[in-house]
mmCIF file of C-alpha atoms in Angstrom:
data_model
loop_
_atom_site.group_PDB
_atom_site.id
_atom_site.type_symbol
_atom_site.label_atom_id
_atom_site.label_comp_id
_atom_site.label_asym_id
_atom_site.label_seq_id
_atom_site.Cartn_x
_atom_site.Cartn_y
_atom_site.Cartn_z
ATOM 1 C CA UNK A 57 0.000 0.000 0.000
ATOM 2 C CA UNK A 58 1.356 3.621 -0.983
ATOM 3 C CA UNK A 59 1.788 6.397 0.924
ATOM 4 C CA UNK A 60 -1.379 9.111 1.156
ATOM 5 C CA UNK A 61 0.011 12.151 -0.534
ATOM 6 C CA UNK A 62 -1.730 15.650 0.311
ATOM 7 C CA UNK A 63 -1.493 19.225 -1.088
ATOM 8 C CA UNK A 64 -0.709 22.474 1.175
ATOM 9 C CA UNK A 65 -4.613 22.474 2.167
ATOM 10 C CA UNK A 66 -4.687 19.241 3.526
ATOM 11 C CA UNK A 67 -6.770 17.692 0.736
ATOM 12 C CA UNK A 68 -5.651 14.038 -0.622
ATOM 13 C CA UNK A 69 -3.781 13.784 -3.624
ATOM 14 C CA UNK A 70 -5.040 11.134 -6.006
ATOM 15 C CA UNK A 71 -1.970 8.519 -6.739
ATOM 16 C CA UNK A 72 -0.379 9.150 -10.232
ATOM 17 C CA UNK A 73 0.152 6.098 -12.431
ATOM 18 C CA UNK A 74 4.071 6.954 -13.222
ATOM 19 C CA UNK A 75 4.089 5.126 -17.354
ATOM 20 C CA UNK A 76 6.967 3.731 -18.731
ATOM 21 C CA UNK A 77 6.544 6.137 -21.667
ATOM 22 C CA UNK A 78 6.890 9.548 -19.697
ATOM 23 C CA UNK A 79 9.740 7.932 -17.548
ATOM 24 C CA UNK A 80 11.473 7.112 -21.358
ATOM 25 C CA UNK A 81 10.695 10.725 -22.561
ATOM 26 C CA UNK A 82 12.299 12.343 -18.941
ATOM 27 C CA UNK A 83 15.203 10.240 -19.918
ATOM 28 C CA UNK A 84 15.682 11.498 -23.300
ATOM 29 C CA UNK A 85 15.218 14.783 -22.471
ATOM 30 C CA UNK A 86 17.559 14.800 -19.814
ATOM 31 C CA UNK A 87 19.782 13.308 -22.504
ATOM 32 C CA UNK A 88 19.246 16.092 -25.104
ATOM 33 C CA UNK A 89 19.810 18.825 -22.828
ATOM 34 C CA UNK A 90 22.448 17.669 -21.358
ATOM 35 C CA UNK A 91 24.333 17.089 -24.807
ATOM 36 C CA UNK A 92 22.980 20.585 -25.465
ATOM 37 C CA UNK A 93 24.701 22.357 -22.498
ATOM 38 C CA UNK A 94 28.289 20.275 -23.425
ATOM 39 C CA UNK A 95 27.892 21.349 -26.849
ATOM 40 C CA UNK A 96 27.801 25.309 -26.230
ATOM 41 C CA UNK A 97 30.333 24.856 -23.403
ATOM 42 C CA UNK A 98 33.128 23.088 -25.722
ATOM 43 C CA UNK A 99 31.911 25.920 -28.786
ATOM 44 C CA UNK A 100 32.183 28.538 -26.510
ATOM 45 C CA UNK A 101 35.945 27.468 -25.275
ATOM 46 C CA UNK A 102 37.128 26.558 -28.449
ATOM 47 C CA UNK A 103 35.781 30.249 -29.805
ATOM 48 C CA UNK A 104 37.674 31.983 -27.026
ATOM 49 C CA UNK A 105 40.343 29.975 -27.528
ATOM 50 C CA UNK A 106 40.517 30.984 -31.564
ATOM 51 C CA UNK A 107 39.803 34.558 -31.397
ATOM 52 C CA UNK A 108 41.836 35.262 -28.012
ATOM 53 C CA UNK A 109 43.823 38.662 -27.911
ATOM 54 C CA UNK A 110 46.509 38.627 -25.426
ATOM 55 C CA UNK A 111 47.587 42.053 -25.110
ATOM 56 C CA UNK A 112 43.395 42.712 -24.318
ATOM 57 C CA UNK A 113 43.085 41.453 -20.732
ATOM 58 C CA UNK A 114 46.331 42.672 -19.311
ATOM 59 C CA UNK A 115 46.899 43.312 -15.895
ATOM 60 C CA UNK A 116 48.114 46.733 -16.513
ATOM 61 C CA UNK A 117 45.133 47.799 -18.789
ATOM 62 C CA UNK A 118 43.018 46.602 -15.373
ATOM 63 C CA UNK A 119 44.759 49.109 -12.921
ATOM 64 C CA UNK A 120 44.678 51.765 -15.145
ATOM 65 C CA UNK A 121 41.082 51.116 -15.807
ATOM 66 C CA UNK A 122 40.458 51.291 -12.069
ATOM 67 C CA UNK A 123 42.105 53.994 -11.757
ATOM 68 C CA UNK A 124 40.377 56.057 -14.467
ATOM 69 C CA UNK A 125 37.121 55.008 -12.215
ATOM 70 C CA UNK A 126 38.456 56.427 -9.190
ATOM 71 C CA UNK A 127 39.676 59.531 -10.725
ATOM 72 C CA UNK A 128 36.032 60.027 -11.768
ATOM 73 C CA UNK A 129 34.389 59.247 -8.760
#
């Protein structure tokens, strides 16, 4: 015998038949997005990698950007 499920007002929740067809489309789906998010992540890293600058992010550029900002405040 289950256990009686309720909602936030106290009123019974009826059981849910769990199918083997919506646990088969959670799994795909799960599947696909996680493929997805792997996909973007290695595009995005290889992109940055192709098109990276090195003289753009220097440490230098930084301080004197920070102090440009404190000048102006």
């Amino acid at each position: 015998m289950s256990q009686s499920a309720f909602d936030p007002f106290g009123e019974p929740v009826p059981a849910v038949d769990n199918s083997i067809a919506s646990t088969r489309a959670s799994n795909w789906l799960k599947t696909a997005g996680t493929s997805v998010f792997w996909v973007l992540v290695v595009g995005i890293v290889l992109a940055r990698a192709a098109y990276f600058e090195p003289g753009v992010f220097s440490f230098d550029g930084a301080v004197a950007w920070a102090q440009g900002l404190f000048a102006a405040l």
